[in-house]
mmCIF file of C-alpha atoms and ligand atoms in Angstrom:
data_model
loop_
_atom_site.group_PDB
_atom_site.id
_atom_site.type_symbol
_atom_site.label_atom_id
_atom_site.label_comp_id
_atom_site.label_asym_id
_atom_site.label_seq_id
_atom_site.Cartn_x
_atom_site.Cartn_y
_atom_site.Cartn_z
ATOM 1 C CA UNK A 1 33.066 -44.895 -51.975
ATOM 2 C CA UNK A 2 31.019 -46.923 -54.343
ATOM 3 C CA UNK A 3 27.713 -48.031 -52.275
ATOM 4 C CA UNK A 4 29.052 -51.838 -53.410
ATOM 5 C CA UNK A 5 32.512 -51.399 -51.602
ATOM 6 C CA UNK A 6 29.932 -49.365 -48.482
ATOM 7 C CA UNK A 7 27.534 -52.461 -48.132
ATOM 8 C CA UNK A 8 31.013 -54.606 -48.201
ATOM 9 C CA UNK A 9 32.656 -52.652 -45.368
ATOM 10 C CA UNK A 10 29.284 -52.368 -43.290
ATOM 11 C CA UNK A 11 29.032 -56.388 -43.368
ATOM 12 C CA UNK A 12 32.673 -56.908 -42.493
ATOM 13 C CA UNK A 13 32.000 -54.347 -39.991
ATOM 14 C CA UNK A 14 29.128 -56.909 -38.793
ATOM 15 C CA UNK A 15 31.446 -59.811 -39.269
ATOM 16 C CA UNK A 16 34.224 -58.581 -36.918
ATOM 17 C CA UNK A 17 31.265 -57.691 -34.425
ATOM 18 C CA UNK A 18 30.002 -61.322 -34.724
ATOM 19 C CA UNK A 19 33.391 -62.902 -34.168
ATOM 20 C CA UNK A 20 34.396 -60.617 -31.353
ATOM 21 C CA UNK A 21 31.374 -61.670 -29.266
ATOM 22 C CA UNK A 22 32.527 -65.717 -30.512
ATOM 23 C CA UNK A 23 36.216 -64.409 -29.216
ATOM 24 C CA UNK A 24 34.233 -63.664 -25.766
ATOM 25 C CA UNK A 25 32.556 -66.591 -25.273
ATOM 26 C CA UNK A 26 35.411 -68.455 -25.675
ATOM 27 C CA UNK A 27 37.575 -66.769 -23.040
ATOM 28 C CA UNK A 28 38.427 -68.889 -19.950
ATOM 29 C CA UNK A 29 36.183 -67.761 -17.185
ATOM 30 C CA UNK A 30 37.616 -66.858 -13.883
ATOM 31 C CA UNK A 31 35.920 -69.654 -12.217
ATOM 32 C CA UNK A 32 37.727 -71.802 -15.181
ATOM 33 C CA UNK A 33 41.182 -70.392 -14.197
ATOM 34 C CA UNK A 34 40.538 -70.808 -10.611
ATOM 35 C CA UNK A 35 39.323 -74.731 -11.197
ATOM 36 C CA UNK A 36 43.017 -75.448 -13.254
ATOM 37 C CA UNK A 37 44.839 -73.479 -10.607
ATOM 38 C CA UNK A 38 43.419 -76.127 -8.001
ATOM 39 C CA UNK A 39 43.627 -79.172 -9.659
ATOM 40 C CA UNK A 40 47.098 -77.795 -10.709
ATOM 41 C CA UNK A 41 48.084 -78.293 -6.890
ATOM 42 C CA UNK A 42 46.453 -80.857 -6.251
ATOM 43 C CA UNK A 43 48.795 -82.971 -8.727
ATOM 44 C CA UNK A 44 51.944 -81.288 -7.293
ATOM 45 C CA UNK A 45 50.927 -82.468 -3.825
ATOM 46 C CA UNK A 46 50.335 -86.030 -5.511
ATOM 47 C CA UNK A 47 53.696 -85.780 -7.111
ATOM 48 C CA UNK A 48 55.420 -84.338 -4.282
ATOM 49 C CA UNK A 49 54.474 -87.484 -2.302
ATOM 50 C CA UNK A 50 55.039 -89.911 -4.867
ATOM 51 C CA UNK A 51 58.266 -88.531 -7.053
ATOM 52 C CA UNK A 52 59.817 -86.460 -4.331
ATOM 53 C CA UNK A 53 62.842 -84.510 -5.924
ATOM 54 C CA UNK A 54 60.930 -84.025 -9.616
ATOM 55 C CA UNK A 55 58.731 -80.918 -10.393
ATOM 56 C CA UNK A 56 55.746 -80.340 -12.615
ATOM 57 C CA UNK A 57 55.511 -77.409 -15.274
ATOM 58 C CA UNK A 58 52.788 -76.398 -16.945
ATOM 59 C CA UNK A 59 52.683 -75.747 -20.710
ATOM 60 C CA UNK A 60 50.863 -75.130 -23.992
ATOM 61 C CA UNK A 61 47.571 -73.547 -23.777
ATOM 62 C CA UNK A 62 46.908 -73.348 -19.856
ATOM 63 C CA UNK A 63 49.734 -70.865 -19.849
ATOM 64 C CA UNK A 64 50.827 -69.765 -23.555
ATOM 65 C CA UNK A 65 47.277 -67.151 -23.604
ATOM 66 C CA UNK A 66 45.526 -69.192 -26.532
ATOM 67 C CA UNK A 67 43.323 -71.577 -24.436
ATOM 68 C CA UNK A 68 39.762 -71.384 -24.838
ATOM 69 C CA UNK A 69 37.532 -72.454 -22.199
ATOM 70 C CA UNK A 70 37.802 -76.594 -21.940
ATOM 71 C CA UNK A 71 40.952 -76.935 -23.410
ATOM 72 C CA UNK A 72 43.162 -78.996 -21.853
ATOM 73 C CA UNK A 73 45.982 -78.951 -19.353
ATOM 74 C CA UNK A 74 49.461 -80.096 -20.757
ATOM 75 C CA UNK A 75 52.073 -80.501 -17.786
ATOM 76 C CA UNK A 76 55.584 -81.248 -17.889
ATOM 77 C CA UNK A 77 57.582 -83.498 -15.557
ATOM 78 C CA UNK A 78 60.866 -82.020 -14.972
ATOM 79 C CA UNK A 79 63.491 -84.507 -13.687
ATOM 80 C CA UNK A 80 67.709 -84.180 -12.896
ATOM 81 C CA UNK A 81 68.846 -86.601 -14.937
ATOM 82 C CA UNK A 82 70.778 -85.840 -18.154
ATOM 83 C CA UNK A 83 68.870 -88.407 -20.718
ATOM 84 C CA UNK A 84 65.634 -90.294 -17.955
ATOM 85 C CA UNK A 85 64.086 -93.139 -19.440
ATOM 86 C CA UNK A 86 60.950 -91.360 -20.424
ATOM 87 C CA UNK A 87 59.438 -94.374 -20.838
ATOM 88 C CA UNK A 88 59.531 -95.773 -17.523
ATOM 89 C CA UNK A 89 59.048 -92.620 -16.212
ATOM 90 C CA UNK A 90 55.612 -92.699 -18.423
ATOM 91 C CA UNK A 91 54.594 -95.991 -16.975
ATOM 92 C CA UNK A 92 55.335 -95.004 -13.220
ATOM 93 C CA UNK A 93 53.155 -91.947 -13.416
ATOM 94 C CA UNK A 94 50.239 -93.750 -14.849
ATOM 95 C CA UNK A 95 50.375 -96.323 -11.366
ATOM 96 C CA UNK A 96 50.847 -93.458 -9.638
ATOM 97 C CA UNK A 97 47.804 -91.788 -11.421
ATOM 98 C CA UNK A 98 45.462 -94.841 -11.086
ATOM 99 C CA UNK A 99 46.015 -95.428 -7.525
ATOM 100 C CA UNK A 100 44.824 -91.937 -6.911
ATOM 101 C CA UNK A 101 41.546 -92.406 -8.955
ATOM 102 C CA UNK A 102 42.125 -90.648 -11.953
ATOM 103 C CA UNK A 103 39.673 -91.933 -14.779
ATOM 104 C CA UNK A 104 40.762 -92.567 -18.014
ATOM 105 C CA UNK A 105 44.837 -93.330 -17.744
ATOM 106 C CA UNK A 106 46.757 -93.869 -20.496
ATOM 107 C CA UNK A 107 50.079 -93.770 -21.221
ATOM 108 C CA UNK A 108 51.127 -93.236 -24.779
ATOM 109 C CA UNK A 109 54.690 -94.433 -24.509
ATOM 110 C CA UNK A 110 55.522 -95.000 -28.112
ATOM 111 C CA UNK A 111 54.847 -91.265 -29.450
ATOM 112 C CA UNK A 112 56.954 -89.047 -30.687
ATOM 113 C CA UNK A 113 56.922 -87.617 -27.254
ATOM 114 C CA UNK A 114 55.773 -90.034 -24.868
ATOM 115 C CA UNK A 115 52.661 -88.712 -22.615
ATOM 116 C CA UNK A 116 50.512 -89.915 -19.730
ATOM 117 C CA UNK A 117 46.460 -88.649 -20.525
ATOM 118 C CA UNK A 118 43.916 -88.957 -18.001
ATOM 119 C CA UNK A 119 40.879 -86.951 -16.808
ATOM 120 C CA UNK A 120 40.197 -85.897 -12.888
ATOM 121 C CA UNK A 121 36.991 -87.047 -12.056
ATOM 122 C CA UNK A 122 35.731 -84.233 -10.164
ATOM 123 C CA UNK A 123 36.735 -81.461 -12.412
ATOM 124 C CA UNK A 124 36.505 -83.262 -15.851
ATOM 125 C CA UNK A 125 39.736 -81.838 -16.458
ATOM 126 C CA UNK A 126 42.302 -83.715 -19.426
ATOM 127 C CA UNK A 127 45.582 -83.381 -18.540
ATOM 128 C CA UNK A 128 48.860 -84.404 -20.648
ATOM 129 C CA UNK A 129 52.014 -85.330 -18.924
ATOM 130 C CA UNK A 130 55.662 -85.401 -20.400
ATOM 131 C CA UNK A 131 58.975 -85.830 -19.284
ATOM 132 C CA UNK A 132 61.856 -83.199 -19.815
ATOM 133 C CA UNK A 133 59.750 -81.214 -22.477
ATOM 134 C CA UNK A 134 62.028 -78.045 -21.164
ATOM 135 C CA UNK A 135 61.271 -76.476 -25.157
ATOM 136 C CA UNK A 136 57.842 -77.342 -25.055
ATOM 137 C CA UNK A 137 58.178 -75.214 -21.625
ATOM 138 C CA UNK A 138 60.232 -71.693 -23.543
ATOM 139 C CA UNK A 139 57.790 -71.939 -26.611
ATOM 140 C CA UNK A 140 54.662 -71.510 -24.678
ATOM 141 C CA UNK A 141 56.240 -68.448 -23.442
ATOM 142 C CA UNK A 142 57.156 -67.198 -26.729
ATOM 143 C CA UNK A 143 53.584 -67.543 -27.873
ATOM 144 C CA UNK A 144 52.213 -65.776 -24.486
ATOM 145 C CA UNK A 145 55.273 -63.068 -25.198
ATOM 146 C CA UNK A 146 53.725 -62.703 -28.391
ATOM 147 C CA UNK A 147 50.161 -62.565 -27.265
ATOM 148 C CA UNK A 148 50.878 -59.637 -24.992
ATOM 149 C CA UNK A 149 52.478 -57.315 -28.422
ATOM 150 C CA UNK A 150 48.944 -57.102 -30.089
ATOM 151 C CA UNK A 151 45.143 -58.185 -28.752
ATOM 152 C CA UNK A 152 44.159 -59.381 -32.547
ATOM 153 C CA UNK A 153 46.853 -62.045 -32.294
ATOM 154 C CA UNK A 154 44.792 -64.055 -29.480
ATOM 155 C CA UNK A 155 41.448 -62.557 -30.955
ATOM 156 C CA UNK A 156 42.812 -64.219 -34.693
ATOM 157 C CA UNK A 157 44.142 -67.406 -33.144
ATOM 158 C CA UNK A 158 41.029 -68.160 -30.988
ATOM 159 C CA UNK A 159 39.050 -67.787 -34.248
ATOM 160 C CA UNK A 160 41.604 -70.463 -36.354
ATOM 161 C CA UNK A 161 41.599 -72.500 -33.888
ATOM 162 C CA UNK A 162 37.831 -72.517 -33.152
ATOM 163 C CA UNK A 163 37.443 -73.005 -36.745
ATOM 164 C CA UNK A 164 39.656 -76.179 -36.889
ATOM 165 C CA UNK A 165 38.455 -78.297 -34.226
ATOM 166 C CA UNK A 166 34.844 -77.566 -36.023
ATOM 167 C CA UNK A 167 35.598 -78.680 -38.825
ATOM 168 C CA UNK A 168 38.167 -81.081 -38.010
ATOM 169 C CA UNK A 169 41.483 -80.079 -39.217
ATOM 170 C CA UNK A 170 42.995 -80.167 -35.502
ATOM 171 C CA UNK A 171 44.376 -83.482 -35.297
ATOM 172 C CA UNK A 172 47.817 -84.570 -35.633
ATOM 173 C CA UNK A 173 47.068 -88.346 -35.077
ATOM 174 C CA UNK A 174 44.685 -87.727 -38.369
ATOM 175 C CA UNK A 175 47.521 -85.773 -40.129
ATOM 176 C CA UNK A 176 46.207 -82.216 -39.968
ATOM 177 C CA UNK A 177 48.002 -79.723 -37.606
ATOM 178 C CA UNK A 178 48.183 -78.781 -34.072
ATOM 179 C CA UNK A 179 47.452 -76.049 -32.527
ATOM 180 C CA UNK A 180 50.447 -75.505 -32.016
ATOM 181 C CA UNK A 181 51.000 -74.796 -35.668
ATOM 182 C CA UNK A 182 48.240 -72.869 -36.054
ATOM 183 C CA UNK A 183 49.115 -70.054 -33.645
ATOM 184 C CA UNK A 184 52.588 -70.007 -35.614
ATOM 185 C CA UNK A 185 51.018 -69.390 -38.915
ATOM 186 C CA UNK A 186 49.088 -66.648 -37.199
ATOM 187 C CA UNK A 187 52.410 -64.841 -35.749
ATOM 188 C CA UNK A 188 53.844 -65.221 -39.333
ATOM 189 C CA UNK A 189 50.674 -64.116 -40.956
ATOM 190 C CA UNK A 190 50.694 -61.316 -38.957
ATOM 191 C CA UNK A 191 54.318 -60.533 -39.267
ATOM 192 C CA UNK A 192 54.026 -59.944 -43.101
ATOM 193 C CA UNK A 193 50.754 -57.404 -42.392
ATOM 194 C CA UNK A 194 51.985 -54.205 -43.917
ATOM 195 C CA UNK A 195 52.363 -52.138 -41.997
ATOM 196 C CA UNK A 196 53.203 -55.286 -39.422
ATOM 197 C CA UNK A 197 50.794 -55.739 -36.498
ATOM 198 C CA UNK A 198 53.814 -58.446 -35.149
ATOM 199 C CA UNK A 199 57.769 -57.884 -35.003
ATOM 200 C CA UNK A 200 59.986 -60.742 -34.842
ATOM 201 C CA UNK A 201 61.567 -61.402 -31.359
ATOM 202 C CA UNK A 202 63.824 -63.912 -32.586
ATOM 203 C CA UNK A 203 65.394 -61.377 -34.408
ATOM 204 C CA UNK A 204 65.944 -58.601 -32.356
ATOM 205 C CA UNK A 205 68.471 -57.712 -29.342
ATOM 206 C CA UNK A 206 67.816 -60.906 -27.199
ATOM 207 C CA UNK A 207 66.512 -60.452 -23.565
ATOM 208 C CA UNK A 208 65.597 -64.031 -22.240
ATOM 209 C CA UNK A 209 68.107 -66.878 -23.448
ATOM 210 C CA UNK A 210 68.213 -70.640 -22.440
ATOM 211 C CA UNK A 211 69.852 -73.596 -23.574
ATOM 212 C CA UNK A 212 67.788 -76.691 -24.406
ATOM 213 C CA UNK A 213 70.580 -79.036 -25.002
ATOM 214 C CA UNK A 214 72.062 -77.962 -27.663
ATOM 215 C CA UNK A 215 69.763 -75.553 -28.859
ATOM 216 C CA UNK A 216 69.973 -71.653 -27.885
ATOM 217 C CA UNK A 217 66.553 -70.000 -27.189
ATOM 218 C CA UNK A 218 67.302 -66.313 -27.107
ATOM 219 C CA UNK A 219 64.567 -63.502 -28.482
ATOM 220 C CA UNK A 220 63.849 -60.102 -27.039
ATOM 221 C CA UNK A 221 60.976 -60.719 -24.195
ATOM 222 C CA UNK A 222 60.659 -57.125 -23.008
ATOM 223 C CA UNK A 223 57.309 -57.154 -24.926
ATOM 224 C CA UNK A 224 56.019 -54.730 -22.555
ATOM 225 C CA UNK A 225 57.942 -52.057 -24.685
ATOM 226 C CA UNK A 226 56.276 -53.014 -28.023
ATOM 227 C CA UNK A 227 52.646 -52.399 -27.426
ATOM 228 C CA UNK A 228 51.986 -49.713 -30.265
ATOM 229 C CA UNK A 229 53.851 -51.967 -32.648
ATOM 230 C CA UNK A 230 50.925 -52.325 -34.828
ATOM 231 C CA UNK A 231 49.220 -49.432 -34.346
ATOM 232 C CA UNK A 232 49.453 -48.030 -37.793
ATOM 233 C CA UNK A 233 47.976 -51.158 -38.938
ATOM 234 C CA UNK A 234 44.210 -50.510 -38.853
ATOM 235 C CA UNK A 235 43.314 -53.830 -39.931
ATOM 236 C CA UNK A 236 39.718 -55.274 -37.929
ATOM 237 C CA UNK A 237 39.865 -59.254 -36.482
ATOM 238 C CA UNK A 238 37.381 -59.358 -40.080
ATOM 239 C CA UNK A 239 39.940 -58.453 -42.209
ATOM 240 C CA UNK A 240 41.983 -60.496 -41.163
ATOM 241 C CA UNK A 241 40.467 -63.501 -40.619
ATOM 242 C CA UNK A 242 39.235 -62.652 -44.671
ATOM 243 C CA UNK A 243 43.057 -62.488 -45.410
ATOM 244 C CA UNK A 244 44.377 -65.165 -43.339
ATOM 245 C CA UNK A 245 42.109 -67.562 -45.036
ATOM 246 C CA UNK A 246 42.760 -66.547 -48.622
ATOM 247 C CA UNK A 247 46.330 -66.575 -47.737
ATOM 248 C CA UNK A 248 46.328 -70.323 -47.123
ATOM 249 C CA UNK A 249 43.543 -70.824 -50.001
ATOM 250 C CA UNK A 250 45.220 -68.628 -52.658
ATOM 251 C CA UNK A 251 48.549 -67.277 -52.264
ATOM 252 C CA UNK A 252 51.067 -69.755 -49.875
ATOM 253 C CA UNK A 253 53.464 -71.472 -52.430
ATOM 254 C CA UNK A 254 52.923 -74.740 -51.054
ATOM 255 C CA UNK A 255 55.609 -76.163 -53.453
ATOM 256 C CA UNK A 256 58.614 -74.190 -52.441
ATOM 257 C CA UNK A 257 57.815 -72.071 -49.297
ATOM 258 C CA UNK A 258 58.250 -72.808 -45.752
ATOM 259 C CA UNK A 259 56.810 -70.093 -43.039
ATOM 260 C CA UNK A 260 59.522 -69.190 -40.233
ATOM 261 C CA UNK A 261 58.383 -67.457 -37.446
ATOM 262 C CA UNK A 262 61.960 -67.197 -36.362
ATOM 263 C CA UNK A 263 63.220 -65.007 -38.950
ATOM 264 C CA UNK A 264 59.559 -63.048 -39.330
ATOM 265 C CA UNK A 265 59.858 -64.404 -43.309
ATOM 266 C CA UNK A 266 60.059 -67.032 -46.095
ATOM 267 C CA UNK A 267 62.650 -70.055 -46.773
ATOM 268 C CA UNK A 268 63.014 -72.432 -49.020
ATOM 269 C CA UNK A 269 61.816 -75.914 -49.195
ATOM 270 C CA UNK A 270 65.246 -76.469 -50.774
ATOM 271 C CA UNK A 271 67.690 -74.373 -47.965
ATOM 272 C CA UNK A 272 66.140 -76.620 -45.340
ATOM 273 C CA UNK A 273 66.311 -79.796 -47.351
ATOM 274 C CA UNK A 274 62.732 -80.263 -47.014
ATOM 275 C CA UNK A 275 62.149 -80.930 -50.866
ATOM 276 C CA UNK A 276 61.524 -85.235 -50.403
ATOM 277 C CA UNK A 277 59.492 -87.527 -47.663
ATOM 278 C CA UNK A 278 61.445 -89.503 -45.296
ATOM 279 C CA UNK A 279 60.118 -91.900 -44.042
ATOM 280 C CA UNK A 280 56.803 -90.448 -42.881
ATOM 281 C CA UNK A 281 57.681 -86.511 -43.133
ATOM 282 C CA UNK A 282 56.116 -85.098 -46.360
ATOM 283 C CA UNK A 283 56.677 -81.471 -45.844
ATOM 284 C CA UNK A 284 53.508 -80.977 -47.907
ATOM 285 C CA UNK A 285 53.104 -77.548 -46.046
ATOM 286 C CA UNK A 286 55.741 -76.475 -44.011
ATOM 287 C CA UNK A 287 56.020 -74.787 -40.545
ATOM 288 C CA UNK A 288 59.317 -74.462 -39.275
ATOM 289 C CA UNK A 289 59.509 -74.563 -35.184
ATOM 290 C CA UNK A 290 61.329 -71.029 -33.885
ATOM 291 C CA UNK A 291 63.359 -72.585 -31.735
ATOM 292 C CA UNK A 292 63.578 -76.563 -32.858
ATOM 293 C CA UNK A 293 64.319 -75.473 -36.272
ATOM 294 C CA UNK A 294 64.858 -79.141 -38.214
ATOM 295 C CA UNK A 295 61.546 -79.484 -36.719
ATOM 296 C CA UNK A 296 58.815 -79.118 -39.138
ATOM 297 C CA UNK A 297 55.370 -79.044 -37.960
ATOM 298 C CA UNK A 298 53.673 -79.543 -40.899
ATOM 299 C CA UNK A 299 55.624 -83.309 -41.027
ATOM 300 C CA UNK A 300 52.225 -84.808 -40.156
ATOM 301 C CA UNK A 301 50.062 -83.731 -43.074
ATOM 302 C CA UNK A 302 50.145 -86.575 -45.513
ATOM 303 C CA UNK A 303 49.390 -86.664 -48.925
ATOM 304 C CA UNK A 304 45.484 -86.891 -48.527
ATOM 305 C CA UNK A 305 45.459 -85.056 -45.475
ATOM 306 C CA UNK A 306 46.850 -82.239 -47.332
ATOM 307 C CA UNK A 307 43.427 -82.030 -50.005
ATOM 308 C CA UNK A 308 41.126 -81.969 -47.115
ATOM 309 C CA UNK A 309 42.930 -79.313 -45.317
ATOM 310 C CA UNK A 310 43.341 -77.211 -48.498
ATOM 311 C CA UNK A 311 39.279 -77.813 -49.335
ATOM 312 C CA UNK A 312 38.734 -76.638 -45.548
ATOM 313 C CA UNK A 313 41.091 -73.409 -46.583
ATOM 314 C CA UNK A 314 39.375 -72.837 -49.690
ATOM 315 C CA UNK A 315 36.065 -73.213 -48.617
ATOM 316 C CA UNK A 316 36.919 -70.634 -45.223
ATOM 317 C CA UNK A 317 38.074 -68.312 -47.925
ATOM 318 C CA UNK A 318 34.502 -68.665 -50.258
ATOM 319 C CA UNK A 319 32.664 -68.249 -47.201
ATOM 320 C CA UNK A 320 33.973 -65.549 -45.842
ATOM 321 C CA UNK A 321 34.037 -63.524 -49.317
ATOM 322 C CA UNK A 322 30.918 -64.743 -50.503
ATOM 323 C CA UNK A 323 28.171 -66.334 -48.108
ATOM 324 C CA UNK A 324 25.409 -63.784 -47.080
ATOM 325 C CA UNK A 325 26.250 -64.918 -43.589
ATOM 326 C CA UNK A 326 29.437 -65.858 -43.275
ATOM 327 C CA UNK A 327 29.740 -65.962 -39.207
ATOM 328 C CA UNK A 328 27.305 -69.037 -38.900
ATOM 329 C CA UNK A 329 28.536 -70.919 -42.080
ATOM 330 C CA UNK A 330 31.999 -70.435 -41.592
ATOM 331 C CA UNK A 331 32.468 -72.653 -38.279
ATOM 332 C CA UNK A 332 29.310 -75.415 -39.111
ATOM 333 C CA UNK A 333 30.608 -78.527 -37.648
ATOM 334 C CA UNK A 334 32.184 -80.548 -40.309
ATOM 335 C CA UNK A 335 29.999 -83.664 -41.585
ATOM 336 C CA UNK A 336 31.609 -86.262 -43.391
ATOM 337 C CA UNK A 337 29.947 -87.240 -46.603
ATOM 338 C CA UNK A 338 28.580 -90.255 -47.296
ATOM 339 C CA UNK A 339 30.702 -91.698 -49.730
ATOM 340 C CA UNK A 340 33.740 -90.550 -47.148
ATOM 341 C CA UNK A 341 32.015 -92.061 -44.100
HETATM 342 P P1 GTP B 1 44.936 -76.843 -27.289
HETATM 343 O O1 GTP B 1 45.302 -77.982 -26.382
HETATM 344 O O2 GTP B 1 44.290 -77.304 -28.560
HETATM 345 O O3 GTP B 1 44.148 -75.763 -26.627
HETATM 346 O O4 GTP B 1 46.313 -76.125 -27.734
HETATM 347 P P2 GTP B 1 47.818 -76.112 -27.179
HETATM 348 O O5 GTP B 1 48.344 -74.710 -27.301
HETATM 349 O O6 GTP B 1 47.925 -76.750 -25.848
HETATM 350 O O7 GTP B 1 48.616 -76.871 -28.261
HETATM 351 P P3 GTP B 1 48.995 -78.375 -28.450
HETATM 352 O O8 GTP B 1 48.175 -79.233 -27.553
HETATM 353 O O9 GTP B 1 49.023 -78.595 -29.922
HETATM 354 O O10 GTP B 1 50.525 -78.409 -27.990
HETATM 355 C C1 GTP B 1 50.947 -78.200 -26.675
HETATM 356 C C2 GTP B 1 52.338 -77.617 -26.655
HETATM 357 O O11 GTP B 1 53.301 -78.596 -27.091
HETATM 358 C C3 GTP B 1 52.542 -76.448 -27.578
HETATM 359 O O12 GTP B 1 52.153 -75.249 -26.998
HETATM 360 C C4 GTP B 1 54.033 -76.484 -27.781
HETATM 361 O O13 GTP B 1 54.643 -75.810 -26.703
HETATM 362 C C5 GTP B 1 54.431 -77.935 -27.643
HETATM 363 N N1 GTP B 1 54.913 -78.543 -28.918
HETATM 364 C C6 GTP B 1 56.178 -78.549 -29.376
HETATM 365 N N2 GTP B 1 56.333 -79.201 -30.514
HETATM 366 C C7 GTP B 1 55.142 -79.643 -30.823
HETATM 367 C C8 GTP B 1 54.653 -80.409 -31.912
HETATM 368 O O14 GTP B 1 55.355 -80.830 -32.842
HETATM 369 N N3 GTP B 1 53.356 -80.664 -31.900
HETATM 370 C C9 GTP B 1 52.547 -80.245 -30.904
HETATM 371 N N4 GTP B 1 51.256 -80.521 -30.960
HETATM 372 N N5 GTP B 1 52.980 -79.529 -29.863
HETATM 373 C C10 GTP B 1 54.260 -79.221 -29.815
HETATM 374 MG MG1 MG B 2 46.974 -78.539 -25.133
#
């Protein structure tokens, strides 16, 4: 080995070390868990009283393994009615909310999916409530399912997402991407390692399968089996991260390609008809939902969006090749400039 390529293993060998102890940190503590578990019941006491008959569920990062610690709690409202008025629904919890002191209460009726946000005021906890979400429910198992297969999938994700929020490219009312996307492009980005640290689910003998209206959610869930998948894959959370970021700096076709964790590959733009904006989807990059698949998350990005999230990619991608210390650079809150401000 050239003592060029040695110095550039030993400091990627530093980086991973650096970004393992970040990954850490930014576990939920026990106490944490313990805190959402309570305030968890608490609400479905409070509900039980006040909506007898309905149930809660709890989804997205309290249960799908990629919350870090003060994330929030997203909660579904599950009620027996074919088509509920959401709305109303929406409006009812937020009384129902307010009379029991929660700070904060909004409800958000006119979003894509309506929501009601507050905070408990002895916790400090944000919660989201929806109505119905039963897909929002079966994805945030198939991200924990696929959290279980390989530990540099949460270890990857924690870092993306850490990464975003500090430098700001984790908000869909802005028109960057969820998290929700982000964990996706990590499953894909990890499905095309070679050798593959990921399998797809979606395409193997299915083992869980529900129907969401009209839409069949069947994958193999007997992750338990798959454990060594990626063993042959040697690849450290540094390398990775490294690759993941050149990836979306350098090499996605932004043009033509969509990423599909459902079929562990590449469409096209065109086979999904995702080539023109309507109304306000752009499909500037393009995410396509494993289960929801007309559904593309990337719908938000708009067209100036899209530059600052490809500068954030680009600049991820010269700091981790080049800066002389690329842990502390790399997730420097973002400042606006001042002709941006
Ligand atoms: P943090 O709250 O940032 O820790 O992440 P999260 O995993 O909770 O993700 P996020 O708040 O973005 O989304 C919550 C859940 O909503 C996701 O886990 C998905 O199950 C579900 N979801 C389904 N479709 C969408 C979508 O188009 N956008 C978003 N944001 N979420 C979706
Ligand atoms: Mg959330």
């Amino acid at each position: 080995m050239h003592r060029r390529d040695l110095l550039y293993r030993l400091d990627l060998q530093n980086f991973t070390r650096e970004l393992l102890s970040l990954y850490d940190e930014l576990i939920p503590t026990e106490e944490e868990e313990v805190r959402r578990r309570k305030f968890f019941s608490k609400l479905e006491s409070l509900f039980e009283r006040e909506l007898p008959g309905t149930r809660l569920f709890l989804f997205g990062s309290c249960v799908n393994a990629f919350g870090v610690c003060n994330s929030d709690i997203d909660v579904c409202l599950s009620v027996d009615e074919e088509e509920p008025n959401k709305i109303e629904l929406v409006v009812q919890m937020a009384t129902i909310l307010e009379s029991d002191a929660m700070l904060n209460v909004q409800a958000l009726t006119h979003a894509r999916v309506p929501i009601v946000k507050f905070t408990e005021p002895a916790t400090g906890i944000s919660c989201d409530i929806c109505v119905n979400n039963t897909l929002a429910v079966v994805n945030s198992k198939l991200l924990h399912d696929y959290a279980q297969i390989d530990v540099r999938l949460r270890q990857l994700a924690f870092m993306v997402k850490h990464w975003a929020k500090r430098r700001q490219v984790n908000d869909t009312y802005r028109g960057t991407l969820s998290s929700y996307a982000y964990v996706l492009m990590c499953i894909h980005f990890l499905q095309q390692r070679r050798p593959p640290i990921l399998p797809c689910l979606q395409e193997m003998r299915p083992t869980y399968e529900v129907k969401v209206g009209s839409i069949r959610c069947a994958y193999y869930d007997q992750v338990e089996t798959l454990r060594d998948f990626g063993a042959d894959n040697k690849e450290t959370l540094g390398e990775l991260l490294t690759a993941f970021f050149d990836y979306w700096a350098c090499q996605h076709d932004y043009n033509h390609s969509v990423i599909s964790v459902r079929t562990g590959g590449y469409l096209s733009k065109n086979e999904k008809e995702w080539t023109r904006r309507i109304g306000n989807e752009r499909h500037l990059i393009c995410i396509e939902d494993p289960f929801e698949v007309t559904h593309d998350l990337g719908r938000v990005v708009d067209k100036h969006s899209i530059k600052a999230l490809r500068a954030e990619f680009s600049r991820a991608a010269n700091v981790v090749a080049f800066d002389f210390n690329p842990w502390a650079t790399l997730f420097e809150p973002y400042i606006p400039s001042e002709n941006t401000r």
